[in-house]
Amino acid sequence: MKAGVVGATGYGGAELLRILHTHPYIKVTSIYSSSKNGENITEHYPHLQTNFPLKLEEINPSKMAQQTDIVFLAVPTGIASTLAPQLLEAGCTVVDLSGDFRLEKSDEYENWYKKKAAPKEWVDQAVYCIPELNRKVLKDTKFISNPGCYPTASLLGLAPLAKAQLIKEDSIIIDAKSGVSGAGQAANFDTIYNELNENLKIYKVNQHQHIPEIEQMLQQWGFTSPITFHTHLVPMTRGIMATIYVSLNETLSEDQLFQLYREFYENEAFVRLRDPGKFPATKEVAGSNYCDIGLSIDKRTGRVTIVSVIDNLMKGAAGQAIQNANILLGFEETTGLSFSPIYP
Amino acid sequence: MKAGVVGATGYGGAELLRILHTHPYIKVTSIYSSSKNGENITEHYPHLQTNFPLKLEEINPSKMAQQTDIVFLAVPTGIASTLAPQLLEAGCTVVDLSGDFRLEKSDEYENWYKKKAAPKEWVDQAVYCIPELNRKVLKDTKFISNPGCYPTASLLGLAPLAKAQLIKEDSIIIDAKSGVSGAGQAANFDTIYNELNENLKIYKVNQHQHIPEIEQMLQQWGFTSPITFHTHLVPMTRGIMATIYVSLNETLSEDQLFQLYREFYENEAFVRLRDPGKFPATKEVAGSNYCDIGLSIDKRTGRVTIVSVIDNLMKGAAGQAIQNANILLGFEETTGLSFSPIYP
Amino acid sequence: MKAGVVGATGYGGAELLRILHTHPYIKVTSIYSSSKNGENITEHYPHLQTNFPLKLEEINPSKMAQQTDIVFLAVPTGIASTLAPQLLEAGCTVVDLSGDFRLEKSDEYENWYKKKAAPKEWVDQAVYCIPELNRKVLKDTKFISNPGCYPTASLLGLAPLAKAQLIKEDSIIIDAKSGVSGAGQAANFDTIYNELNENLKIYKVNQHQHIPEIEQMLQQWGFTSPITFHTHLVPMTRGIMATIYVSLNETLSEDQLFQLYREFYENEAFVRLRDPGKFPATKEVAGSNYCDIGLSIDKRTGRVTIVSVIDNLMKGAAGQAIQNANILLGFEETTGLSFSPIYP
Amino acid sequence: MKAGVVGATGYGGAELLRILHTHPYIKVTSIYSSSKNGENITEHYPHLQTNFPLKLEEINPSKMAQQTDIVFLAVPTGIASTLAPQLLEAGCTVVDLSGDFRLEKSDEYENWYKKKAAPKEWVDQAVYCIPELNRKVLKDTKFISNPGCYPTASLLGLAPLAKAQLIKEDSIIIDAKSGVSGAGQAANFDTIYNELNENLKIYKVNQHQHIPEIEQMLQQWGFTSPITFHTHLVPMTRGIMATIYVSLNETLSEDQLFQLYREFYENEAFVRLRDPGKFPATKEVAGSNYCDIGLSIDKRTGRVTIVSVIDNLMKGAAGQAIQNANILLGFEETTGLSFSPIYP
């Protein structure tokens, strides 16, 4: 299959190129950029030298539909809302990695993203999929809205308890921490090395646009109260950890808790549970598509702690996009994604 | 005043030397070590060359009482429990930076520290003091038990709400993050650079020995339920951030919340409140004795978030020890501590 | 082919497991450890969970010869000198990643390594190979001595000029810088996070054991004077940069210099030259088997600067070991190694 | 004395504020900014909260002359060339931290800086001073051109050998490495965290504007050949290491080499020599005004290696500026600068 990548000069785009380079069935044959078309990708990314002798091409939906079987949109939020419909109308299959089609309700989108929402008819066509939680929605679609990084880590951590209706309303607190690559290539005083190195920051307190994305899925599972969700910037490049605190509707033993999670994920290739007393660190999934989860119940408070880690550019972006594309295209879900984390 | 430092080769000890080097009234005249006596401190710490032409001496309480007016114990937990009583009996004034005398109840100590508790009569004599919260206890004592790093950040963040009885029972969750210097110089697989760099870890889940230290103070303020407290290791050297989540007994406006904190800390030199919408980052207190605090109420959940940052080696250890010593010795509390953070 | 890895709990070993996991023809079927046999590898390396359900086995040469077609020795220097001969005698094919068989002269080894040299008859059998420089030596051998990380970066940088006899005697200065993973898992005061983070160190000044390894190859090319070679420890995990300074025997234009290098490496898959005015950064080869090289002649001094970067665990260790093994085993040299660097 | 700081929102400016905050005789009473006047400095730098309740004022030379006794210019290169003359004409005493007045020859400046040189009559008035090397030039001046960071580390390392005419012509190679704070607050693709973290880069190969600054001083000492000088960007915030390679005109023993350096620097408060076999690391001077130097002669090549480290923002900028100002103003040279490095 021929794939096109729009926004190949961003980190999400670069990660798509890295993974698809060794994918047996999907080959990146065209890359696109609105601002840098005509340049070789290696001018921006010398690390791709010899591997990707591709020139960035202009964005032209009808031409792209001819050139490719599937298009990945690794573009900033606010761009896909107009570009995706054009590509879909031109006949492309589209995987959108941005946030533009994740929220079903336009007012929610506009409240949290502070941008104009995509047309409702296109939002309705977009299929939001974390394969481990709802892969069957990928049947008969040509338009995937790929989940956000924080929601992926958070929802994979919450799902077994949430779907079993075991979480007490009003009790979900997600203290999330991310490496800086989530901020992409924006260059300003807040993203320069000197301001972030040897520093730990909290940001978008109570205002992160991933809050409604997490709540939307929780609501499908019958959990209706708002969550508390905070995000921190950690001085490292890759990795997300969601430390999740919940209270339960009924008392579970630690054994029962682990049993619940083990059964829920027993057939999943990309979710790995740690044994009781062990918790995953972010480096243990670096460069891979895994989501690693650790669990604990505090005997003193009864509160459950769920620790969920992913590589934000992989399971949190490009890796999951390819996992979704594999399903949509009829390949084995793990195709091209079964490599090990890079460690140390 | 002549000061002695026991454990000068540790990071807490080195920080005491750094600060006291420019203190106008307290001068470090003797340094002690059980294992390295006879060595120059500069063999271990070349950065002290020319500043500290001192040799490490053996630990001999009666001699130390003659040589010094005040002794700082920057030794590992489990050492001070026997050393401090000997020094006190020899007539020394003692500031203990370890955890050995912080918990009033011996069984609590032994449960959490997994070590034998110090003799109860000496624990009873130790005065635990975070000056901003209870500096009056320092009158008429010769024995200070200096608070832990996480409890200092957490309790300064919680105090205004907790002392006003505004926090709902069972609602305190502290998600704490620390730089690696808190782990000191222990050398093992878990502390080497390669395992911690570009990595975020959670550790001692529900088992950190600072939990009972925080609860002990909360109990004095009438808050009796257990707290949830987790600690993470962030790839940076210095800094602690405590992200604190609480629910309130009654509804407060954001104005009322800020008013409460402003009044509580208005005369405190070392606590700085951020304006609404702003939150402190750890680097903003690096190398200094400040505790910086940011606040928020989430309109959707009613939950309050308190973000409290300190330099773990300063306000979390050596800086607060000197602040306490200043009070005990009758100096202005800020003496030798009023320097700016080092930034960037 | 069945491969065994001795020392799988080290970083070199872990990297062999990572790469061979996706190698189409070589599969790691057994892992060995002297100290941890009986343990699952995932107890030490949780990042390998699900990928490597292997137990560490004891080191037993005759059994290893039965179990495997090829054995990789990722053990500390001083171990392979006795283990490799035992394995070879038992009939194994051996790739030794340690320094024990790199130096032809036993007294050189003992001078620089401060250890007893391996038996001369076995040293003579070992084939030292950087494929781009001497791959033909791999014919008809069962025993590869895999080059060191610094020598690989340095010699690939020097080779085109050195083999053409263009370098002035007494003029080679190599200022090398490495990430910390080169130090492996040794745990002591010098390798803990707190001592290395935010710090730049020079080490083994004029005493690094890679000096004679570089000189040995240079001597084969007719360059006989000693070199100056210094190593620095940079606060990052992976990557080596060798900044190489040489004076020339005759005047070259920049065009001639680039032409020389382009021709030398034109058929090499793993050496990438940067264009004039551009220089590689270490991250541009991270996780990959590439060696990237940049060149410059200073018009004012006539001195040539060669900048050569590799990932020390890949082209500097495990990657090159597999590249060598591919040749020895008759596979395409790039098999299992043609993936992209991980960036950022 | 009342001091003004122009460019207080830059890192050099912030460092001046930090140090002068505890200086007993010089107090920062006014801060200036061309772009942010009217703002509180704490809007840009929350770490200064409570310490510096100052508003940024507009740049008005005659008003500045009335408000201050001395003005520090911590502005980008190209600004001071016009601003300094205005301030001097208005009667100010000026310490310029930029590169605009360091090179005596205008064509040199324009060649290397690619900018228009300052008027020659003002360049002639500027006094370039590294106190340890030429402090007597500070008599009877009101205009200091403060040296660059790399030249300070390099020249302090070279001076004892160079002034003794012991260095062979054409033999100086300086391989310099710097933390990122030297790049200031410029925000672009090359300075964002994601591009610099876990990465080592070489930059401005043979083109760094500090080359002529170093050569200008060497020429005063009779060394006339051009030097080779390369700069690398290390993933850390503060610190410069210059690894300097030189050949000697005559044979020296290691004892003689150390003797030469010890005598040269025996009365200097801010230069610290390491013992034979020991070398300084950058963290050992962090936050301080020290320059630490280690030395070695390689018996095999006869080449001398000098390792010189400074904190680029301190001895490489603000610290040396205050050291120079102390001399000019008649204070003890070490006033306000005798604090310890911050470690770890």
Short mmCIF file of N, CA, C and O in Angstrom, two decimals, chain B residues 5 34 48 63 98 108 113 139 217 227 229 256 262 267 291 300 321 332:
data_model
loop_
_atom_site.label_atom_id
_atom_site.label_comp_id
_atom_site.label_asym_id
_atom_site.label_seq_id
_atom_site.Cartn_x
_atom_site.Cartn_y
_atom_site.Cartn_z
N VAL B 5 29.56 19.89 61.20
CA VAL B 5 28.67 19.17 60.29
C VAL B 5 29.09 17.71 60.26
O VAL B 5 30.23 17.39 59.91
N SER B 34 32.28 9.25 59.74
CA SER B 34 32.65 7.99 60.38
C SER B 34 33.62 7.20 59.50
O SER B 34 34.53 6.55 59.98
N LEU B 48 34.79 22.34 46.42
CA LEU B 48 35.02 23.12 47.64
C LEU B 48 36.46 23.60 47.77
O LEU B 48 36.82 24.26 48.74
N LYS B 63 34.41 15.58 72.40
CA LYS B 63 35.29 16.51 71.70
C LYS B 63 34.47 17.48 70.83
O LYS B 63 34.76 18.68 70.75
N SER B 98 18.00 14.13 59.64
CA SER B 98 17.50 12.80 59.27
C SER B 98 16.06 12.61 59.73
O SER B 98 15.48 13.50 60.37
N GLU B 108 5.03 3.85 64.83
CA GLU B 108 4.91 4.46 63.51
C GLU B 108 6.27 4.47 62.82
O GLU B 108 6.42 4.06 61.66
N TYR B 113 9.75 3.09 58.69
CA TYR B 113 11.19 3.15 58.39
C TYR B 113 11.83 1.78 58.39
O TYR B 113 12.96 1.63 57.94
N LYS B 139 11.46 27.76 71.06
CA LYS B 139 11.92 28.39 72.30
C LYS B 139 12.44 27.32 73.25
O LYS B 139 11.83 26.28 73.43
N MET B 217 1.31 15.99 61.43
CA MET B 217 1.05 17.42 61.52
C MET B 217 -0.42 17.72 61.21
O MET B 217 -1.05 18.56 61.86
N ILE B 227 -4.00 9.99 54.32
CA ILE B 227 -3.84 10.65 53.02
C ILE B 227 -3.32 9.66 51.99
O ILE B 227 -2.81 8.59 52.33
N PHE B 229 -0.45 9.52 49.16
CA PHE B 229 0.77 10.27 48.87
C PHE B 229 1.69 9.39 48.03
O PHE B 229 2.08 8.32 48.45
N GLN B 256 -11.61 34.02 47.56
CA GLN B 256 -11.52 33.66 48.99
C GLN B 256 -10.33 32.75 49.24
O GLN B 256 -9.63 32.86 50.25
N ARG B 262 -3.00 34.34 51.13
CA ARG B 262 -2.24 35.59 51.24
C ARG B 262 -2.12 36.03 52.69
O ARG B 262 -1.05 36.44 53.14
N ASN B 267 3.43 37.56 56.10
CA ASN B 267 4.67 37.98 56.76
C ASN B 267 5.82 36.98 56.62
O ASN B 267 6.81 37.09 57.33
N CYS B 291 9.69 28.54 49.20
CA CYS B 291 8.62 27.61 48.82
C CYS B 291 7.62 28.43 48.03
O CYS B 291 7.04 29.39 48.56
N ARG B 300 -15.61 22.94 37.51
CA ARG B 300 -16.42 21.79 37.14
C ARG B 300 -16.52 20.78 38.28
O ARG B 300 -17.56 20.17 38.50
N ALA B 321 17.13 23.83 57.80
CA ALA B 321 17.91 23.55 59.00
C ALA B 321 18.58 24.82 59.52
O ALA B 321 18.62 25.08 60.73
N GLU B 332 18.20 36.76 63.24
CA GLU B 332 17.11 37.01 62.29
C GLU B 332 16.92 35.73 61.46
O GLU B 332 17.88 35.14 60.97
#
